[in-house]
Coordinates of C-alpha atoms and ligand atoms in Angstrom, one line a residue:
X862 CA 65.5 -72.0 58.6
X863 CA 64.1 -68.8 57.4
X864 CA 61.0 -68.5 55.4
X865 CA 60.5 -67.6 51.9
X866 CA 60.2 -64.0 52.3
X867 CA 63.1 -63.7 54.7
X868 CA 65.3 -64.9 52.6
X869 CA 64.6 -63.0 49.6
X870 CA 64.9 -60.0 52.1
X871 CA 67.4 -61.2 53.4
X872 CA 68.9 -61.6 49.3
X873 CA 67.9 -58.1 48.7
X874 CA 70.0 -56.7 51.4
X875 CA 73.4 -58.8 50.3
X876 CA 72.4 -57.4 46.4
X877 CA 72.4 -53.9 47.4
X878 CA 76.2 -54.3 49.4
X879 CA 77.3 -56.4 45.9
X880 CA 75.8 -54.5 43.3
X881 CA 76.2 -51.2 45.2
X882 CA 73.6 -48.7 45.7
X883 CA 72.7 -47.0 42.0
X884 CA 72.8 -50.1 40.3
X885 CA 70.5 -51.4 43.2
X886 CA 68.2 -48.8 43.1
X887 CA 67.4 -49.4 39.2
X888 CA 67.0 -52.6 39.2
X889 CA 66.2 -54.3 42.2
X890 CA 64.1 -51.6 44.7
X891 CA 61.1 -52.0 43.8
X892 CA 61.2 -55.7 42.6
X893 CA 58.9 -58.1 45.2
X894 CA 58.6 -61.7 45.9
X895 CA 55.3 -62.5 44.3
X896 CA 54.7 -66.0 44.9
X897 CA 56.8 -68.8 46.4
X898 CA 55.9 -72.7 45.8
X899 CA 57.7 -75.9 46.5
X900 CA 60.9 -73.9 45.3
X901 CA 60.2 -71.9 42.6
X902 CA 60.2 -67.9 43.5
X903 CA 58.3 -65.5 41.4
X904 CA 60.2 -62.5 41.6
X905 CA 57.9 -59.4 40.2
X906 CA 59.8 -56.0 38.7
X907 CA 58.5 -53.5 37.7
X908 CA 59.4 -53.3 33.9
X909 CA 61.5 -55.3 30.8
X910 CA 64.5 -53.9 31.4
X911 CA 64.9 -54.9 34.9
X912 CA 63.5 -58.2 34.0
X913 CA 66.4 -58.8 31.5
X914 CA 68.8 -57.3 32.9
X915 CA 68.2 -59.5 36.3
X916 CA 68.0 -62.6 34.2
X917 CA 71.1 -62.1 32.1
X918 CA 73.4 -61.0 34.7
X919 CA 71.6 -62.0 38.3
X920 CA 69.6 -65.1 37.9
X921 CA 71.7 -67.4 38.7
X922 CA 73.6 -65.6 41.6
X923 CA 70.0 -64.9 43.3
X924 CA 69.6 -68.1 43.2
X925 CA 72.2 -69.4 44.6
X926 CA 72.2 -67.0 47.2
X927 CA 68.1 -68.1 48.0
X928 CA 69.6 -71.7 48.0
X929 CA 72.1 -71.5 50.7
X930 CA 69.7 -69.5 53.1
X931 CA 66.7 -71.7 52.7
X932 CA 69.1 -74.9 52.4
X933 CA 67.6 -76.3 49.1
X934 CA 67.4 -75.9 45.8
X935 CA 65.5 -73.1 44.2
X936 CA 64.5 -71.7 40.8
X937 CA 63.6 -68.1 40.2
X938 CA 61.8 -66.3 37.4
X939 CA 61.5 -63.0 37.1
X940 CA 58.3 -61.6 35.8
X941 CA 56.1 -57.9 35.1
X942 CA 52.8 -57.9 35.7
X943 CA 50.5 -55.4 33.7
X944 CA 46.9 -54.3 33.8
X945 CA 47.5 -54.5 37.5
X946 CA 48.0 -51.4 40.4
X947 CA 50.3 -51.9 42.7
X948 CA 48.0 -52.2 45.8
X949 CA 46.3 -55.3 43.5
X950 CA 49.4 -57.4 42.7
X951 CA 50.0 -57.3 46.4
X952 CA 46.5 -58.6 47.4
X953 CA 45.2 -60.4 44.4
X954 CA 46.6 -63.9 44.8
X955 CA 48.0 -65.3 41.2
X956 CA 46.2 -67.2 38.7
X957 CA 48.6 -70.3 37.3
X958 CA 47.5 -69.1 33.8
X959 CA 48.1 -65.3 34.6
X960 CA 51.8 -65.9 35.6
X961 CA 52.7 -67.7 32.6
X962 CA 50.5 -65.2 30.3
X963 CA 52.6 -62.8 32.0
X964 CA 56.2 -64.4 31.6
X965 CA 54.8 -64.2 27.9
X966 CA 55.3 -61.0 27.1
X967 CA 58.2 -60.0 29.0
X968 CA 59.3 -56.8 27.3
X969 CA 56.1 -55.3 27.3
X970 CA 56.3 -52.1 29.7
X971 CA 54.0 -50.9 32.6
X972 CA 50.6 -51.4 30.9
X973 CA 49.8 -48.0 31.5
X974 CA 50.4 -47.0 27.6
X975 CA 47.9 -49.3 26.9
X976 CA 45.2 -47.2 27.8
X977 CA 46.9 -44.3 26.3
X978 CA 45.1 -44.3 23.2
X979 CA 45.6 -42.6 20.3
X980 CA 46.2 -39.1 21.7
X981 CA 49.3 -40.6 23.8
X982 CA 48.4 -38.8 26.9
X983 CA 46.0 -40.2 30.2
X984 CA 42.8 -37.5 30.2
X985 CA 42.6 -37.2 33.9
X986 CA 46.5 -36.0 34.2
X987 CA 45.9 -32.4 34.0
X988 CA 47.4 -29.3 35.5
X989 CA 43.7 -28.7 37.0
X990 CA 43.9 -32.2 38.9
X991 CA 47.4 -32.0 40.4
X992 CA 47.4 -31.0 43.4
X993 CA 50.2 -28.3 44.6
X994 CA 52.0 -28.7 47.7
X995 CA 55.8 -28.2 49.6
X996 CA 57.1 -31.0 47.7
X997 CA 56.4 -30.1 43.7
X998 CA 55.3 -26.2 43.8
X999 CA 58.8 -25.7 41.9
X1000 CA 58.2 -28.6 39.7
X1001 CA 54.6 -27.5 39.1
X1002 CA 55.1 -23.8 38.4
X1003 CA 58.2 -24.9 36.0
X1004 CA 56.3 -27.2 34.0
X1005 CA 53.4 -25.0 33.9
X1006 CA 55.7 -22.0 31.7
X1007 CA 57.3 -24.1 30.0
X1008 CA 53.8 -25.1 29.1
X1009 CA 53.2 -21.8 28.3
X1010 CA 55.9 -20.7 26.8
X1011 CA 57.6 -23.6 24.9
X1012 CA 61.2 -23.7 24.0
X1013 CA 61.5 -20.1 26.0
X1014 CA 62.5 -20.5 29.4
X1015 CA 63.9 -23.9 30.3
X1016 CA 65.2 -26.1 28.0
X1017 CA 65.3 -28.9 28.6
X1018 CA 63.3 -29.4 31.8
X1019 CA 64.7 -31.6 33.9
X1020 CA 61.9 -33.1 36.8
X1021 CA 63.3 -35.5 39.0
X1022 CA 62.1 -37.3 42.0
X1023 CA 61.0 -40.7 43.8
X1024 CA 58.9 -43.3 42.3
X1025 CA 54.7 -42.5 42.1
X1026 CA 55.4 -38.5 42.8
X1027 CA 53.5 -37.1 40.2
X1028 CA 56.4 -36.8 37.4
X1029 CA 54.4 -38.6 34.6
X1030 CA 51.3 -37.1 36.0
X1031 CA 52.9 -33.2 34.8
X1032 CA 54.7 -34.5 32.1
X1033 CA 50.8 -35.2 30.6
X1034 CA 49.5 -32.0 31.7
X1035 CA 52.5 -30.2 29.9
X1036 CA 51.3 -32.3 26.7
X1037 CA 47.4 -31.2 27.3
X1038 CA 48.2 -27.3 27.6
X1039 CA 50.3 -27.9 24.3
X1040 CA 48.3 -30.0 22.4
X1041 CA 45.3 -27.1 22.8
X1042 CA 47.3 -24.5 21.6
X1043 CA 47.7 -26.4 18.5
X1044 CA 51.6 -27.6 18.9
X1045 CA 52.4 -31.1 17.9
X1046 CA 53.6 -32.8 21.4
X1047 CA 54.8 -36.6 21.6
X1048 CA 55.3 -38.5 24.9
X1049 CA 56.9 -41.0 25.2
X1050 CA 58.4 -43.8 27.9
X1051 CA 62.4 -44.2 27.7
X1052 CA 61.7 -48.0 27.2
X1053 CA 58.9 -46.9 24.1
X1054 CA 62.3 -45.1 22.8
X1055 CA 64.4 -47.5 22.9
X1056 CA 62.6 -50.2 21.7
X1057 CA 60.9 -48.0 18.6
X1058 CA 65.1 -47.9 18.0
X1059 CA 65.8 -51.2 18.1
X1060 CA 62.9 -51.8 15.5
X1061 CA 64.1 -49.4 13.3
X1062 CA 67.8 -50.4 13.2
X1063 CA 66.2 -54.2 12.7
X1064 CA 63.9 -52.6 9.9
X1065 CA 66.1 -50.1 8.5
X1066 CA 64.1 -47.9 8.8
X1067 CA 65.6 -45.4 10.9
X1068 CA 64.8 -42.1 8.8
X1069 CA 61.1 -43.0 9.7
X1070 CA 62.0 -43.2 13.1
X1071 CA 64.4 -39.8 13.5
X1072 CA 61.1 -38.4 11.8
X1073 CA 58.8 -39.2 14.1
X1074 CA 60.5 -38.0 17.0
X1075 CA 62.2 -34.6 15.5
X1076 CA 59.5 -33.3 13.8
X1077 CA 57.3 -32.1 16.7
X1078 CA 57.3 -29.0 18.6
X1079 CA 57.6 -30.8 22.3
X1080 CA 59.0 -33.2 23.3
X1081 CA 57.9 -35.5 27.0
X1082 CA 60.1 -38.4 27.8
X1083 CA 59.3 -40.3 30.9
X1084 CA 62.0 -41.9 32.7
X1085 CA 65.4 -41.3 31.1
X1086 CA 67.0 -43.1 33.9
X1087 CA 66.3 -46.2 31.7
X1088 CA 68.7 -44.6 29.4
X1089 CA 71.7 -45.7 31.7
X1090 CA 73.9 -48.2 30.3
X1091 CA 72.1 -48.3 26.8
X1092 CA 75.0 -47.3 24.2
X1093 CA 73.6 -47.1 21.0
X1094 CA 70.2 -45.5 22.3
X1095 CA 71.8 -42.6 23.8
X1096 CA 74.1 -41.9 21.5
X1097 CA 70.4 -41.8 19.0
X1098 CA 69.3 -39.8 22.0
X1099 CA 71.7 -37.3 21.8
X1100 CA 71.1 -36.2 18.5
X1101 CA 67.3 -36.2 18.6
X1102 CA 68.3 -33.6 21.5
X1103 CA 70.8 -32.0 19.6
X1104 CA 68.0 -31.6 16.6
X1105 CA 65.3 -30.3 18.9
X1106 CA 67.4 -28.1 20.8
X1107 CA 69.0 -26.5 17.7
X1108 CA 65.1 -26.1 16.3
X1109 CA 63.9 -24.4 19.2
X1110 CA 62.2 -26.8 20.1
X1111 CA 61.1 -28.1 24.1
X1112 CA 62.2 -31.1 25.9
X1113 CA 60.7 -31.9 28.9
X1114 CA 62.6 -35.3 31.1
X1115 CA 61.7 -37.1 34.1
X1116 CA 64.0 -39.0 35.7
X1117 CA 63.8 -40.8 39.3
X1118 CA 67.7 -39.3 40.0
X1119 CA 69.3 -36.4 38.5
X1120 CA 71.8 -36.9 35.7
X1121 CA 74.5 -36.9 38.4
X1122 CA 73.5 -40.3 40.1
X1123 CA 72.9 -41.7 36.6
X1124 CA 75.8 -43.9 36.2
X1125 CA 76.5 -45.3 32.6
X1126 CA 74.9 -42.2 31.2
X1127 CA 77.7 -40.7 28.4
X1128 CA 79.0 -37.2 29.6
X1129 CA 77.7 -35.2 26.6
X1130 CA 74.5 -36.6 27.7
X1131 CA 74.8 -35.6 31.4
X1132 CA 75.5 -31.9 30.9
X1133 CA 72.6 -31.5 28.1
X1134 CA 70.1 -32.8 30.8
X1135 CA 71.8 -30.3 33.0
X1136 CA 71.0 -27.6 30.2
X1137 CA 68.2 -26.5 31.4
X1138 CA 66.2 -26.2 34.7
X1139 CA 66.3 -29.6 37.1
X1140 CA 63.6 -29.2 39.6
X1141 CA 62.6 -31.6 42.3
X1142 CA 59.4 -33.5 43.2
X1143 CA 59.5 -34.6 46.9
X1144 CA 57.3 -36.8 49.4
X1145 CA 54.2 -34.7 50.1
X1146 CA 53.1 -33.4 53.4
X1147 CA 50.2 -34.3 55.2
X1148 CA 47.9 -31.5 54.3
X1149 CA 49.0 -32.1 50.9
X1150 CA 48.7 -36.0 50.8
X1151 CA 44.6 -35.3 52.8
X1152 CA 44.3 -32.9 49.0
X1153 CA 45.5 -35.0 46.9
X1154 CA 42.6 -37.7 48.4
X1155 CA 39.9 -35.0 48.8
X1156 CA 40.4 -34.4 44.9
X1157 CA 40.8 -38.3 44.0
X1158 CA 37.7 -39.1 46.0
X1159 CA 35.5 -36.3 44.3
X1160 CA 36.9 -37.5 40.7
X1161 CA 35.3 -40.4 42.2
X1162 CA 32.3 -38.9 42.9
X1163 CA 32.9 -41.1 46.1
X1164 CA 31.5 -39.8 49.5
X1165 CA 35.0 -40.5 52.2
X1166 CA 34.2 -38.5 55.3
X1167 CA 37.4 -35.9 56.2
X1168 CA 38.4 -37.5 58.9
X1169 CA 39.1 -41.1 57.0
X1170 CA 40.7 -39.4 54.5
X1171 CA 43.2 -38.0 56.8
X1172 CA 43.3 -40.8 58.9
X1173 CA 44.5 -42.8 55.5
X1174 CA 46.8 -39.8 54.7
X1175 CA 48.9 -40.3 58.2
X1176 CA 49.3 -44.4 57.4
X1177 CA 50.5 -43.7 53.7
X1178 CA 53.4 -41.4 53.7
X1179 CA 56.1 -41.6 50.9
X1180 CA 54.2 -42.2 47.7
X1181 CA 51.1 -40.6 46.2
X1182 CA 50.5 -44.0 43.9
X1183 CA 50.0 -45.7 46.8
X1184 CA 47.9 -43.5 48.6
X1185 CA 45.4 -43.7 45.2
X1186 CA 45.8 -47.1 45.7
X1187 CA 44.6 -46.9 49.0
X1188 CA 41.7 -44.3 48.6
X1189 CA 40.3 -47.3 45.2
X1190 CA 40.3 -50.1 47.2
X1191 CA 38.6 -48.2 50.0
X1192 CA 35.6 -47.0 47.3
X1193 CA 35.8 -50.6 46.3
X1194 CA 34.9 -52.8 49.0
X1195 CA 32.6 -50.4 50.4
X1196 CA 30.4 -50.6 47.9
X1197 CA 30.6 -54.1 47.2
X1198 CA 30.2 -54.6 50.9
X1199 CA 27.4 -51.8 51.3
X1200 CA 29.2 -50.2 53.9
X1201 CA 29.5 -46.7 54.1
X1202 CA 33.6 -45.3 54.4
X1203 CA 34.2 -45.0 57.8
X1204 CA 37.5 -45.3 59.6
X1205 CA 36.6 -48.7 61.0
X1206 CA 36.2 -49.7 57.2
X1207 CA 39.4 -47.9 56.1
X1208 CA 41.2 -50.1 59.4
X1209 CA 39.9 -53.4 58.3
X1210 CA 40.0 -53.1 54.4
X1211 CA 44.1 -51.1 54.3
X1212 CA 45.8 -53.3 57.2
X1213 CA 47.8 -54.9 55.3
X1214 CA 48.9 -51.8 53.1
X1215 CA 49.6 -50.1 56.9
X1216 CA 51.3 -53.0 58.1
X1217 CA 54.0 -52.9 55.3
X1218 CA 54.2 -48.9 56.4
X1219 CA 57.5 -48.9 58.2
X1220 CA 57.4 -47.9 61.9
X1221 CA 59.9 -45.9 62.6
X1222 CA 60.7 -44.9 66.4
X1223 CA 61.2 -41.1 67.4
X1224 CA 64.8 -41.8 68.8
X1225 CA 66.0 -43.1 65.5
X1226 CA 65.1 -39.9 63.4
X1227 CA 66.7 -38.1 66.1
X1228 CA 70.1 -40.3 65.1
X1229 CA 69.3 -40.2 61.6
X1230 CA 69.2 -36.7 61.5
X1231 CA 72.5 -35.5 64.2
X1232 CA 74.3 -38.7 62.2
X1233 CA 73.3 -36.5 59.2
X1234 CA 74.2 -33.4 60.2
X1235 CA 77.4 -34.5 62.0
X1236 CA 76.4 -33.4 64.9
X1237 CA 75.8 -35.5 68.1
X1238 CA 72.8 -36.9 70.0
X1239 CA 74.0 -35.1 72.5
X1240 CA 74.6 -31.3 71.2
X1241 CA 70.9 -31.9 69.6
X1242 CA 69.1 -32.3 72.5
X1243 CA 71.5 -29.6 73.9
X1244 CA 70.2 -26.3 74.8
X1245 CA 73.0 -24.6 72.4
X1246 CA 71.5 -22.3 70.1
X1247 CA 74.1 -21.6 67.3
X1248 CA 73.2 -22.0 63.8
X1249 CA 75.1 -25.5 63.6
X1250 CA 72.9 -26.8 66.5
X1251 CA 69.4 -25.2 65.0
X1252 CA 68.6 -26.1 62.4
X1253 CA 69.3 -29.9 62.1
X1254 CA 67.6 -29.2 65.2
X1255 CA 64.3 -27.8 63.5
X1256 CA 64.6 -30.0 60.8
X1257 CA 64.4 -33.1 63.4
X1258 CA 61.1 -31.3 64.8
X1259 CA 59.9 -31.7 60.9
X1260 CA 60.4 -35.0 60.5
X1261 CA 59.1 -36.3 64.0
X1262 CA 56.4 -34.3 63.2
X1263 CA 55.8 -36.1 59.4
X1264 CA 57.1 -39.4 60.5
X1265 CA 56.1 -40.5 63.3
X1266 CA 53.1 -40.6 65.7
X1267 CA 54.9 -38.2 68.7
X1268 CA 52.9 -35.2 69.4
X1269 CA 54.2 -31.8 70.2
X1270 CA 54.9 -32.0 73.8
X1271 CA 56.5 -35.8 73.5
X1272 CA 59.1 -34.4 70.5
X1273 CA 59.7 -31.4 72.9
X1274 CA 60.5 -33.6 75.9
X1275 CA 62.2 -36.1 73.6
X1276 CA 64.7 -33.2 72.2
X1277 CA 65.8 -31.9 75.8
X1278 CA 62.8 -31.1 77.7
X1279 CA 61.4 -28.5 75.1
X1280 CA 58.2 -26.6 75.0
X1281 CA 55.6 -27.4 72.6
X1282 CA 55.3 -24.0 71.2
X1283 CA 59.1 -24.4 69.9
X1284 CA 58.6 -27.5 68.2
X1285 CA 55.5 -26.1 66.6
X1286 CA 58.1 -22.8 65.8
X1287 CA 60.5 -25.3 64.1
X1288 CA 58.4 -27.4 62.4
X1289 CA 56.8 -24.0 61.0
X1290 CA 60.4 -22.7 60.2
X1291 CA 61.2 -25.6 58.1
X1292 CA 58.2 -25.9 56.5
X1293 CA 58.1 -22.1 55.2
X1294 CA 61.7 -23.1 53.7
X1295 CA 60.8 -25.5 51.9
X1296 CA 59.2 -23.7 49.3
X1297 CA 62.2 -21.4 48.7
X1298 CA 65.1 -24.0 49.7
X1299 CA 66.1 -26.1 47.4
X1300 CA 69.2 -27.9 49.5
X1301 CA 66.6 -28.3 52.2
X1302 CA 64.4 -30.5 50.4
X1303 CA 67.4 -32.2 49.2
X1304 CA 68.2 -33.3 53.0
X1305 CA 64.9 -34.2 53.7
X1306 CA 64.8 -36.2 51.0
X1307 CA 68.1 -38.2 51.6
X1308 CA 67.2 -38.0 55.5
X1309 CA 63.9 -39.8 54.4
X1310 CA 65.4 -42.7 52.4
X1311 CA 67.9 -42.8 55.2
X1312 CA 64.9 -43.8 57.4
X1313 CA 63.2 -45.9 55.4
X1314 CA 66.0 -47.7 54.5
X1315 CA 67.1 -48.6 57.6
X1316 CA 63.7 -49.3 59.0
X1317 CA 62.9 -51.8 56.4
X1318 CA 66.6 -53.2 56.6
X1319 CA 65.9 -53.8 60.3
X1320 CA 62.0 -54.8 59.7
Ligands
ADP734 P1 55.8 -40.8 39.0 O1 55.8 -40.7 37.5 O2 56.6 -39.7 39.7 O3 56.3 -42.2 39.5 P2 53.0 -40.5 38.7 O4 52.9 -39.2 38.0 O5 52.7 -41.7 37.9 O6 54.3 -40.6 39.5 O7 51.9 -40.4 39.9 C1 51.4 -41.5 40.5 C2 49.9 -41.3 40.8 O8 49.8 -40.3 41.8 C3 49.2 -40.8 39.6 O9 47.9 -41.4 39.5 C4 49.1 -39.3 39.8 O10 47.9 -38.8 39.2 C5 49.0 -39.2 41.3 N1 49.6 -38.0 41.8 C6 50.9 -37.8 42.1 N2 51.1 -36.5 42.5 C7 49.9 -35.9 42.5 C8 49.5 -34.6 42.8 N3 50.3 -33.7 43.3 N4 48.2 -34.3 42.7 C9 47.3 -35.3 42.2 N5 47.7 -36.5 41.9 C10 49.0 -36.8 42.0
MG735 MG1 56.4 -42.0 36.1

């Protein structure tokens, strides 16, 4: 009989074939077991939506589908936990009173607003602490003239990217650089949107509402994929953009997809958010990921030795929330322990954050990526040098490189007896196209979720 988590992995997996992969991806990804007793799961997700959404239309199919692997009855509740980072709600065992407190307020979003204040916008999510690497120079550099020149350039901007990427984190620094030049700014979560329109329709008070979201000069709205499916709201959305656009004003959207993938958004919608300027954020790189915790560790003011700081930047590779995760619990226990930050403490304290890090072998990014490129195994590790051949090729150098622990010499051997000067070549290559390649980064980034996918499918 399988275990608890087994099953619900094993759940998951069936969901994504039913529900098919977009609907998956919104609501179930990032959703965990959180606790499991005497047959009750406590499923966690990561906001309101999901939460209702699961229990109006899922609920009962999860659970029968838990039932007949674990042969017995189950119960599931689905729940969002606030106040809480991620790295925490995996560690912190549950409280009985925190759960229910929690399956109190269910519609109540990430927390995070919460210590938003009045000014809307976090403090320490500037321009001057993002860090700029392959992944989000484009996203950066857009952001930072619309910034500069609102309503001029791109309109709307469009930023769009995987979960914990840094696309709230510019999305404040656009409102920072406004807000000092004097230019009223609002941000604001899709869920904040849409439930500020429910309350007005229930209130009638909607001319308060289309106030308080025309009459500003910029415009930041965090997560539009939550717009999907949500009628009335978009059609209210659609005007508000209408309104802004038509007033010269600027719209900046994040979005973990691009309007394409969005299904259930309305057309008009789709080619307004395609208006503009989309650009990208993608997984950071390993130099990047060792800045980004060099700068996090001197906001700190907390002394992490390089060489811990890379070694935790090679064990955390898709998701900069994590890795700040990480790098806080680190600071954490070594000063309620008194010890100082050494590797050996960053081993013992992160395990279990490494140990969910998929392994992923060197042979399957080499299938991965020829099954990608529709190439073959075989004409990769060939010693054919046309175009077709090369740079899948190079790319595959990239990722062994990123991905995995193989040095130079071993991905050489591994791609048909190569020397280690080549693979350094290619890696190079790819890595200098990546600033100016926008379908590159694409493919890296759907090779990525290829991997990680599959890893954690077979895991
Ligand atoms: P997203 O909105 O894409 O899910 P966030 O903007 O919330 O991601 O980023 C998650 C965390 O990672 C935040 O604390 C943010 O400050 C940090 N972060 C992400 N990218 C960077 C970066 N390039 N430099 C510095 N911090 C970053
Ligand atoms: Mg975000």
């Amino acid at each position: 009989m399988l275990r608890p988590q087994e099953a619900w992995q094993a759940v998951l997996g069936e969901l994504e074939i039913s529900l098919g992969r977009s609907s998956y991806t919104t609501w179930l990804k990032s959703a965990k077991l959180l606790t499991y007793e005497d047959g009750q799961f406590v499923i966690e997700v990561p906001n309101g939506y999901a939460k209702e959404w699961l229990e109006k239309r899922k609920q009962a199919e999860v659970q029968r589908l838990l039932a007949e692997r674990l042969g017995r009855n189950v119960s599931v509740s689905f729940v969002v936990l606030q106040h809480r980072t991620s790295a925490e709600a995996e560690t912190k065992p549950l409280l009985r009173e925190e759960r229910e407190d929690n399956m109190a307020c269910p519609m109540a979003s990430t927390g995070r607003e919460i210590y938003l204040g009045t000014s809307n916008l976090l403090s320490e999510y500037t321009f001057e602490t993002f860090v700029v690497g392959a992944g989000n120079r484009f996203a950066y550099a857009a952001s930072m003239a619309v910034a500069e020149q609102p309503a001029i350039k791109y309109n709307p901007l469009f930023i769009y990217g995987g979960t914990g990427l840094g696309k709230t984190h510019l999305l404040h620094a656009v409102g920072h650089l406004v807000r000092q030049r004097g230019l009223i700014c609002r941000y604001i979560t899709t869920e904040t949107f849409v439930n500020d329109f429910i309350e007005a329709l229930r209130n009638h008070s909607q001319s308060d509402f289309r106030d308080k979201y025309r009459r500003v000069d910029v415009l930041l709205v965090d997560d539009v994929q939550f717009l999907s499916g949500m009628e009335r709201a978009q059609e209210e959305f659609f005007y508000t953009f209408n309104t802004l656009q038509e007033a010269h004003k600027q719209i900046v959207l994040t979005s973990d997809r691009t309007p394409k993938r969005m299904v259930k958004l309305e057309e008009r919608l789709r080619t307004r958010f395609e208006w503009g300027l989309m650009v990208e954020v993608s997984p950071p790189d390993l130099e990047t990921r060792i800045a980004i915790l060099q700068q996090k560790a001197e906001q700190r003011a907390a002394n992490v030795p390089s060489e811990v700081l890379e070694f935790v930047a090679r064990q955390i590779q898709s998701n900069v929330r994590e890795l700040e995760g990480a790098l806080n619990r680190l600071i954490a226990t070594s000063e309620l322990l008194g010890r100082p930050i050494t590797v050996q403490l960053a081993r013992d304290t992160l395990s279990d954050l490494f140990g969910r890090q998929v392994n992923i072998s060197p042979m399957q990014v080499v299938e991965t990526v020829a099954a990608y490129y529709g190439i073959t195994v075989k004409e990769m590790i060939s010693a054919a040098r046309n175009k077709e051949l090369v740079v899948p090729r190079q790319v595959a150098m990239y990722l062994l490189r990123q991905e995995t622990d193989a040095s130079l010499p071993e991905i050489g051997s591994l791609l048909g007896g190569r020397d280690h000067t080549t693979v350094l070549h290619g890696v190079e290559r790819v890595k200098e196209r990546l600033d100016t390649d926008d379908q590159l980064r694409r493919d890296l980034m759907h090779l990525r979720e290829r991997l990680y996918v599959n890893a954690s499918s077979e895991g």
